[in-house]
Amino acid sequence: MSNILILFRREFASFFATPVAYVFILIFLMLSGVFSFYVGNLYERGQADLLPFFNFHPWLYLFLVPAMAMRTWSEERKSGTIELLMTLPVTTFEAMMGKFLAAWFVLGLSLLLTFPLWLTVNYLGNPDNGIILAAYIGSWLMAGAFLAVGICMSALSKSQVVAFILAVVVCFLFVLSGSNIVLEAFKGWLPPILLDTLASFSFLTHFEAMAKGVLALDDVGYFLIAIGIWLYGGFLAIEQKKAE
Amino acid sequence: MISVKNLSKKFGGFTAVDNLSFEVKPGDIVGFLGPNGAGKSTTMKMLTGFLEPSGGEIRIADMAMTDASKKIQRRIGYLPEGAPAYGDMTPIQFLNFIADIRGLKGERKTQRIREVIQLIELQDVLDRPIENLSKGFKRRVGLAQAILHDPEILILDEPTDGLDPNQKHQVRELIQNLSKDKIVIISTHILEEVTAVCNRAMIIAAGKMLFDASPDALQRKSRYYKAVTLHFGQLTDISGLAELKGVADMEVDRDSGRVTLFPEEGVDLLEPVSAYIKDRALQVDTLYSEQGRLDDVFRQMTAEVKG
């Protein structure tokens, strides 16, 4: 059995041994329901799709995912288990992947558990289920990017609170850089090319098309690369200062 | 086989380990002794590949730690300081996880886990989360984890800390019963543990090696080694004792009334002292030859470094 799989199973089980996974899933389901129906007017729009549901995902993830990611490495440092883990015949890369995948699967599970919404729109009308599936995949990819940022911040700090705050701030910047408020503010004095670059770093910009069901290669690639880069950052942080 | 050459570790401006060199052969049970902050744990962290040395080289089983840390770590069982373990797991889950990571499979895995549980007596707590266990049990779970894959090299950082005397005895027996061709390195504050368990003692203070020889040799360094202590049943003129041939010095403890006679080098005092007592028909209720007081030696040695 590969080490990543063994570590994945341990981490995944640990999410359910502590209330973390249950609380996360519960809050995620409640908030996504509230946002879709009360703020997004899922019924009143009179359209058989899940756009109002997916549109709120970046904002939900912004706080929920860092809360989930903050313990990944901080807790290992705090309790000293990092010393145990790193002296087992396990590489930092394997540990990183095990942790990331376990949390990502919990996020995937939370997404799957929103299926009553999908049932609802299918009961009420005839939505394009291909679009909905694509949007689910897109949302999961974006959740992975949020998670990678959170894990990187958790690798930097022994304190879960610091890891949480750092992750929220960084994620907020990544979400906000594509929002109209920021783009409008820079519009007057930034050359369009820089403005586009700024917007292209945003999770929002790349998720926009996905939420509508378009899985373009550059959007998928963007999130995969973002995951890769942030996890690599976390990897370096762990390799550089294991003991502190 | 462990070979350490000119090992150093600096944290910023602080030197935790200073130019340490030693070799450990199979069959050696090494006790690391030293005051808190002497560099014992740091040395162990480097031996297990957790910390990278600032200088020097560690070779284990003819492999350099810098090249083959994962291969080396497969051969090592390690109990880190404070016996960290995943608190949300139960001991049986934890041992299964460690067994998987250590590559134990099938029948051998179940058998080793069963053996270790028996050996360390974890039966009663197998299904309780580790975070709810007492300090002693946590330490034992850490020990179980370290010996699970029957490693050639066992490195234990304060294995008996937090255990009650019975458990301490049990752990010492366990270490002694490991097969004779293994390497065991333990760190401890408890000096008796070194004489009870180890066949080699290393004293480290301020990151430097002060002493590396058998525990006997350590005892021999004591002023009290082979000294004779006696206590009289009644008031006695003891001035004659100090005049005995071979007595270098005499000390009287005012509280207990015990008299200790220190021998000149290589002299056995017990016989002349008992002959002296017999000749004068003195009433003596205690008479024994001292083994050497380790804490005395320890204090003396480590105090010199602090200067």
XYZ file of C-alpha atoms in Angstrom:
551
model
C 0.000 0.000 0.000
C 1.443 3.335 -0.926
C 2.307 5.764 1.813
C 0.044 8.465 0.409
C -2.928 6.142 0.675
C -2.057 5.157 4.258
C -1.670 8.800 5.267
C -4.830 9.728 3.398
C -6.817 7.142 5.350
C -5.426 8.343 8.663
C -6.194 11.980 7.912
C -9.622 11.218 6.533
C -10.522 9.125 9.578
C -9.203 11.870 11.822
C -11.652 14.358 10.284
C -14.459 12.090 11.390
C -12.941 11.088 14.733
C -13.072 14.760 15.693
C -16.203 16.823 15.007
C -14.388 18.830 12.297
C -15.904 17.037 9.308
C -19.409 16.908 10.772
C -19.427 20.566 11.735
C -17.989 21.552 8.385
C -20.501 19.541 6.371
C -23.418 20.701 8.475
C -22.518 24.385 8.249
C -21.707 24.106 4.570
C -25.075 22.527 3.797
C -26.976 25.031 5.905
C -25.232 28.075 4.493
C -25.375 26.912 0.885
C -29.111 26.322 1.345
C -29.676 29.720 2.918
C -27.657 31.515 0.256
C -29.294 29.723 -2.670
C -32.850 30.210 -1.517
C -32.930 33.482 0.411
C -30.154 35.470 -1.190
C -29.953 33.836 -4.605
C -33.713 33.450 -5.022
C -33.463 29.972 -6.468
C -37.254 29.619 -6.656
C -38.217 33.112 -7.668
C -35.862 33.191 -10.636
C -38.044 30.586 -12.274
C -35.093 28.925 -13.959
C -34.182 25.282 -13.634
C -30.486 25.643 -12.856
C -28.184 25.855 -9.838
C -26.416 29.094 -10.713
C -27.491 30.903 -7.505
C -26.137 27.943 -5.542
C -22.727 27.870 -7.227
C -22.318 31.657 -7.308
C -21.990 31.762 -3.544
C -19.381 29.028 -3.297
C -16.324 31.310 -3.433
C -17.698 33.262 -0.458
C -18.579 30.138 1.490
C -15.182 28.595 0.876
C -13.479 31.820 1.860
C -14.198 31.176 5.542
C -15.027 27.508 5.739
C -12.062 26.030 3.908
C -9.369 27.883 5.903
C -11.155 26.704 9.048
C -10.823 23.178 7.836
C -7.239 23.526 6.617
C -5.838 25.353 9.648
C -5.213 22.239 11.688
C -3.412 20.184 9.028
C 0.154 21.151 9.894
C -0.285 23.531 12.841
C -1.583 20.738 14.994
C 1.295 18.453 14.028
C 3.721 21.149 15.090
C 1.904 21.988 18.278
C 1.497 18.432 19.509
C 4.945 17.366 18.343
C 3.586 14.589 16.134
C 5.450 16.210 13.256
C 8.595 14.723 14.777
C 7.001 11.298 14.746
C 5.702 11.704 11.202
C 8.967 13.002 9.790
C 11.037 10.242 11.374
C 8.803 7.556 9.908
C 9.859 6.413 6.445
C 7.498 8.952 4.881
C 8.548 11.846 2.664
C 7.239 15.371 3.190
C 5.674 15.158 -0.261
C 3.715 12.031 0.690
C 2.568 13.623 3.937
C 1.484 16.751 2.085
C -0.474 14.798 -0.508
C -2.124 12.585 2.091
C -3.273 15.623 4.045
C -4.439 17.555 1.001
C -6.335 14.679 -0.543
C -8.057 13.759 2.716
C -9.344 17.302 3.229
C -10.226 17.631 -0.436
C -12.317 14.492 -0.246
C -14.179 15.838 2.759
C -14.906 18.941 0.672
C -16.027 16.701 -2.174
C -18.258 14.805 0.202
C -19.876 18.043 1.381
C -20.544 18.954 -2.239
C -22.065 15.548 -2.916
C -24.350 15.972 0.062
C -25.943 19.011 -1.569
C -27.693 16.558 -3.929
C -31.184 17.421 -2.601
C -30.798 20.766 -4.387
C -30.082 18.943 -7.602
C -33.075 16.711 -7.004
C -35.199 19.796 -6.378
C -34.378 21.504 -9.664
C -34.842 18.232 -11.508
C -38.243 17.835 -9.875
C -39.261 21.378 -10.686
C -37.995 21.547 -14.242
C -35.591 20.145 -16.792
C -32.150 21.518 -16.047
C -29.110 20.645 -18.129
C -27.501 18.101 -15.840
C -24.248 18.220 -17.792
C -23.887 21.868 -16.840
C -24.616 21.091 -13.217
C -22.035 18.307 -13.162
C -19.441 20.577 -14.738
C -20.203 23.263 -12.177
C -19.829 20.747 -9.357
C -16.432 19.707 -10.690
C -15.448 23.345 -11.062
C -16.517 24.122 -7.531
C -14.542 21.171 -6.205
C -11.440 22.343 -8.079
C -11.810 25.824 -6.664
C -12.278 24.365 -3.178
C -8.963 22.571 -3.753
C -7.247 25.884 -4.477
C -8.659 27.432 -1.282
C -7.537 24.342 0.587
C -4.008 24.482 -0.812
C -3.710 28.109 0.382
C -5.001 27.060 3.822
C -2.583 24.137 4.078
C 0.336 26.336 3.074
C -0.551 28.839 5.814
C -0.962 26.019 8.294
C 2.522 24.794 7.412
C 3.880 28.243 8.236
C 2.533 28.567 11.735
C 2.270 26.579 14.924
C -0.874 28.481 15.821
C -4.119 27.428 14.191
C -5.601 30.883 14.694
C -2.729 32.563 12.863
C -2.985 29.968 10.100
C -6.706 30.642 9.781
C -6.366 34.410 9.608
C -3.496 34.298 7.120
C -5.408 31.869 4.931
C -8.572 33.990 4.970
C -6.610 37.107 4.061
C -4.748 35.439 1.192
C -7.899 33.761 -0.101
C -9.762 37.053 0.176
C -7.144 38.754 -1.989
C -7.443 35.997 -4.562
C -11.205 36.225 -4.613
C -11.355 39.983 -4.547
C -8.785 40.654 -7.268
C -11.398 39.720 -9.837
C -14.354 41.468 -8.309
C -15.833 44.558 -9.929
C -15.010 46.771 -6.968
C -11.283 46.166 -7.292
C -11.219 46.191 -11.062
C -13.172 49.462 -11.191
C -10.816 51.030 -8.700
C -7.786 50.205 -10.814
C -9.415 50.839 -14.159
C -8.483 54.474 -14.455
C -4.748 54.214 -14.018
C -3.643 50.642 -14.713
C -2.917 49.647 -18.312
C -5.456 47.091 -19.543
C -2.862 44.354 -19.749
C -2.057 44.638 -16.047
C -5.719 44.872 -15.251
C -6.316 41.638 -17.125
C -3.427 39.972 -15.359
C -4.838 41.069 -12.020
C -8.244 39.744 -12.939
C -6.769 36.513 -14.249
C -5.309 35.721 -10.822
C -8.735 35.748 -9.299
C -10.587 32.654 -8.238
C -13.803 34.476 -9.149
C -12.889 35.116 -12.770
C -11.967 31.498 -13.319
C -14.948 30.149 -11.484
C -17.441 32.346 -13.306
C -17.426 30.258 -16.474
C -17.294 27.029 -14.514
C -20.386 27.923 -12.510
C -22.170 28.240 -15.841
C -20.992 24.776 -16.772
C -18.048 25.591 -19.046
C -14.995 23.565 -18.074
C -12.374 25.384 -20.142
C -8.849 24.068 -20.095
C -7.341 27.331 -18.892
C -9.708 27.577 -15.913
C -9.117 23.956 -14.908
C -5.415 24.457 -15.489
C -5.431 27.624 -13.405
C -6.893 25.887 -10.362
C -4.641 22.854 -10.739
C -1.579 25.069 -10.986
C -2.757 27.151 -8.029
C -3.133 23.950 -5.992
C 0.320 22.817 -7.065
C 2.020 26.114 -6.256
C 0.466 26.588 -2.823
C 1.109 23.002 -1.812
C 4.708 23.392 -2.947
C 4.931 26.527 -0.800
C 3.716 24.527 2.170
C 6.147 21.754 1.319
C 9.046 24.218 1.393
C 7.842 25.668 4.687
C 7.836 22.220 6.285
C 11.192 21.197 4.817
C 12.821 24.443 5.885
C 11.708 24.477 9.491
C 10.418 21.186 10.725
C 11.222 21.705 14.349
C 10.072 25.246 15.016
C 26.367 0.577 13.441
C 26.177 4.296 14.063
C 29.074 6.577 13.366
C 28.942 10.232 14.267
C 31.730 12.610 13.319
C 32.133 16.212 14.481
C 28.399 16.651 14.755
C 27.226 20.206 15.472
C 23.902 21.937 15.621
C 23.409 25.653 15.960
C 20.108 27.437 16.453
C 20.828 31.017 15.519
C 23.693 31.993 17.781
C 23.098 29.161 20.250
C 25.170 26.015 19.929
C 23.069 23.059 21.040
C 25.464 20.330 19.956
C 29.146 21.064 19.751
C 31.490 18.841 17.758
C 30.243 15.486 18.975
C 31.933 12.300 17.751
C 31.162 8.738 18.745
C 30.475 5.285 17.420
C 27.875 2.809 18.558
C 28.118 -0.904 17.805
C 25.376 -3.525 17.806
C 24.894 -4.774 21.348
C 25.535 -1.370 22.873
C 22.879 0.015 25.150
C 23.870 3.636 25.417
C 22.579 6.002 28.064
C 22.693 9.693 27.203
C 23.038 11.600 30.426
C 23.058 15.315 30.856
C 21.334 18.282 32.414
C 18.282 19.749 30.714
C 19.202 21.577 27.556
C 22.477 19.703 27.228
C 21.800 18.672 23.645
C 20.627 15.097 24.222
C 17.311 15.506 22.447
C 18.860 17.566 19.655
C 21.424 14.823 19.069
C 18.656 12.238 18.936
C 16.665 14.374 16.529
C 19.654 14.461 14.230
C 20.298 10.717 14.575
C 16.731 10.045 13.475
C 16.913 12.456 10.557
C 14.399 14.937 11.937
C 16.878 17.789 12.198
C 19.689 18.497 9.808
C 23.075 19.011 11.427
C 24.808 22.361 11.012
C 28.065 20.482 10.636
C 29.557 17.022 10.767
C 28.342 13.692 9.516
C 26.074 10.891 10.641
C 26.447 7.461 9.084
C 24.153 4.613 10.016
C 24.567 1.100 8.606
C 27.132 2.484 6.167
C 24.704 5.021 4.746
C 25.043 8.758 5.119
C 21.998 10.404 6.697
C 22.086 13.151 4.072
C 21.777 10.643 1.207
C 19.514 7.940 2.547
C 17.455 9.285 5.424
C 14.335 7.288 4.503
C 16.275 4.023 4.222
C 17.903 4.696 7.559
C 14.610 5.639 9.187
C 13.207 2.245 8.230
C 15.780 0.650 10.522
C 15.166 2.965 13.439
C 12.474 2.893 16.075
C 12.152 6.290 17.716
C 10.318 7.568 20.728
C 10.460 11.374 20.500
C 10.578 13.541 23.595
C 7.147 13.670 25.243
C 5.936 10.627 23.287
C 3.784 12.488 20.753
C 0.944 10.512 19.176
C -2.219 11.358 17.270
C -4.646 12.084 20.092
C -7.802 11.422 18.131
C -6.758 7.845 17.383
C -7.077 4.903 19.722
C -3.923 2.899 20.468
C -5.042 0.051 18.219
C -5.757 2.414 15.311
C -2.470 4.151 15.924
C -0.481 0.904 15.957
C -2.221 -0.241 12.781
C -1.313 3.036 11.117
C 2.328 2.755 12.189
C 2.438 -0.886 11.064
C 1.150 0.116 7.608
C 3.674 2.910 7.289
C 6.425 0.556 8.455
C 5.409 -1.840 5.700
C 4.226 -4.673 7.943
C 1.655 -6.786 6.154
C -0.811 -9.589 6.689
C -0.009 -12.217 9.269
C 3.207 -10.572 10.409
C 1.379 -7.293 11.009
C -1.338 -8.850 13.187
C 1.237 -10.926 15.018
C 3.605 -8.023 15.751
C 0.757 -5.813 16.935
C -0.495 -8.569 19.230
C 3.006 -9.210 20.584
C 3.706 -5.561 21.270
C 0.343 -5.057 22.977
C 1.135 -8.014 25.250
C 4.657 -6.841 25.912
C 3.691 -3.279 26.816
C 0.387 -4.292 28.409
C -1.887 -2.028 26.458
C -4.847 -4.443 26.406
C -7.051 -2.336 28.683
C -6.808 0.912 26.751
C -6.855 -0.265 23.147
C -10.122 1.449 22.293
C -9.769 4.697 24.182
C -8.616 7.818 22.329
C -4.959 8.432 23.098
C -5.670 12.005 24.212
C -7.743 10.616 27.106
C -5.014 8.292 28.362
C -2.836 8.923 31.393
C 0.715 10.142 30.923
C 2.080 6.686 31.617
C -0.109 5.021 29.035
C 0.716 7.676 26.456
C 4.392 6.974 27.001
C 3.757 3.265 26.605
C 1.852 3.787 23.363
C 4.885 5.733 22.142
C 7.156 2.869 23.143
C 4.905 0.330 21.443
C 5.046 2.387 18.270
C 8.857 2.507 18.426
C 9.436 -1.233 18.789
C 6.583 -2.348 16.526
C 8.701 -3.173 13.484
C 11.392 -4.805 15.609
C 14.029 -2.256 14.573
C 17.789 -2.802 14.655
C 18.243 0.604 16.203
C 16.077 1.921 18.975
C 16.308 5.547 20.028
C 14.253 6.464 23.060
C 14.078 9.993 24.428
C 13.266 9.711 28.130
C 11.361 6.431 27.879
C 10.531 6.221 31.575
C 9.512 9.812 32.187
C 6.068 9.934 33.780
C 5.922 6.238 34.577
C 5.380 4.868 38.064
C 8.113 2.696 39.616
C 6.500 -0.554 38.459
C 6.194 0.663 34.918
C 9.747 1.996 35.004
C 10.956 -1.411 36.018
C 8.928 -2.975 33.247
C 10.350 -0.670 30.581
C 13.898 -1.303 31.808
C 13.337 -5.021 31.574
C 11.911 -4.614 28.113
C 14.989 -2.747 26.951
C 17.301 -5.319 28.488
C 15.399 -8.183 26.877
C 15.727 -6.814 23.377
C 17.993 -9.082 21.454
C 21.673 -8.594 22.033
C 22.631 -7.496 18.540
C 20.571 -4.315 18.567
C 21.599 -0.776 19.220
C 19.670 1.054 21.908
C 20.170 4.685 22.783
C 18.157 6.145 25.639
C 18.313 9.552 27.222
C 17.485 10.037 30.832
C 17.890 12.226 33.886
C 17.716 9.229 36.130
C 21.203 8.105 36.916
C 20.303 4.723 38.360
C 18.637 3.909 35.079
C 21.982 4.010 33.357
C 23.543 1.510 35.729
C 20.417 -0.633 35.628
C 19.977 -0.779 31.865
C 22.951 0.473 29.913
C 26.352 -0.957 29.185
C 27.657 2.384 28.074
C 27.158 5.850 29.503
C 27.698 9.138 27.711
C 27.539 12.374 29.602
C 26.735 15.402 27.503
C 26.635 18.947 28.771
C 26.456 22.173 26.802
C 26.563 20.075 23.645
C 29.926 18.532 24.447
C 30.800 14.937 25.242
C 32.249 14.794 28.736
C 32.405 11.082 29.322
C 31.953 7.951 27.284
C 32.590 4.604 28.960
C 30.830 1.919 30.951
C 28.571 2.875 33.864
C 31.082 1.109 36.135
C 33.806 3.422 34.981
C 31.502 6.303 35.776
C 30.999 5.008 39.291
C 34.721 4.570 39.665
C 35.152 8.281 39.092
C 33.175 8.954 42.212
C 34.992 9.980 45.346
C 32.777 7.497 47.127
C 33.825 4.544 44.977
C 34.987 1.802 47.374
C 34.676 4.185 50.297
C 33.601 2.497 53.532
C 30.754 3.922 55.526
C 29.994 2.859 59.057
C 27.844 3.871 61.991
C 28.520 3.168 65.622
C 25.936 2.014 68.126
C 27.406 4.191 70.830
C 29.725 7.114 71.248
C 33.105 6.009 70.108
C 36.479 7.576 69.647
C 36.940 7.426 65.919
C 40.200 9.260 65.572
C 42.030 5.980 65.151
C 40.136 5.182 61.968
C 41.634 8.053 60.082
C 45.106 6.830 61.039
C 44.521 3.435 59.416
C 46.818 2.539 56.595
C 45.276 3.315 53.202
C 42.740 5.841 54.457
C 43.058 9.044 52.505
C 40.337 11.031 54.160
C 37.533 10.738 56.655
C 34.185 12.454 56.662
C 31.562 12.526 59.386
C 27.984 13.349 58.577
C 26.737 15.386 61.538
C 23.069 14.541 61.107
C 23.218 10.814 60.676
C 26.465 10.247 62.534
C 27.762 8.135 59.709
C 31.483 8.000 59.170
C 32.835 7.619 55.683
C 36.415 6.609 55.038
C 37.888 7.344 51.631
C 40.592 4.972 50.429
C 43.833 5.823 48.766
C 43.850 4.682 45.189
C 43.677 0.925 44.702
C 43.257 0.110 48.383
C 40.478 -2.088 49.706
C 39.482 -0.631 53.040
C 36.757 -3.021 54.088
C 39.118 -5.611 55.545
C 41.384 -3.355 57.614
C 38.362 -1.475 58.907
C 36.545 -4.613 60.039
C 39.752 -5.895 61.606
C 40.117 -2.610 63.504
C 36.554 -2.883 64.745
C 37.020 -6.477 65.819
C 40.286 -5.747 67.631
C 38.699 -3.062 69.729
C 35.324 -4.801 70.013
C 33.511 -1.664 68.843
C 29.747 -1.685 68.493
C 28.958 -1.074 64.862
C 25.430 -1.303 63.507
C 26.136 -0.347 59.889
C 29.110 -1.136 57.744
C 29.218 -1.151 53.997
C 31.375 -0.483 51.014
C 30.044 2.223 48.717
C 29.408 1.683 44.981
C 30.196 5.213 44.035
C 27.614 7.990 44.005
C 26.619 8.796 40.444
C 24.819 12.023 41.153
C 27.993 13.260 42.737
C 30.042 12.501 39.651
C 27.336 13.901 37.434
C 27.129 17.180 39.333
C 30.868 17.540 39.408
C 31.301 16.891 35.698
C 28.483 19.049 34.461
C 29.356 21.904 36.823
C 32.811 22.119 35.295
C 31.359 22.862 31.881
C 29.156 25.678 33.043
C 32.252 27.085 34.794
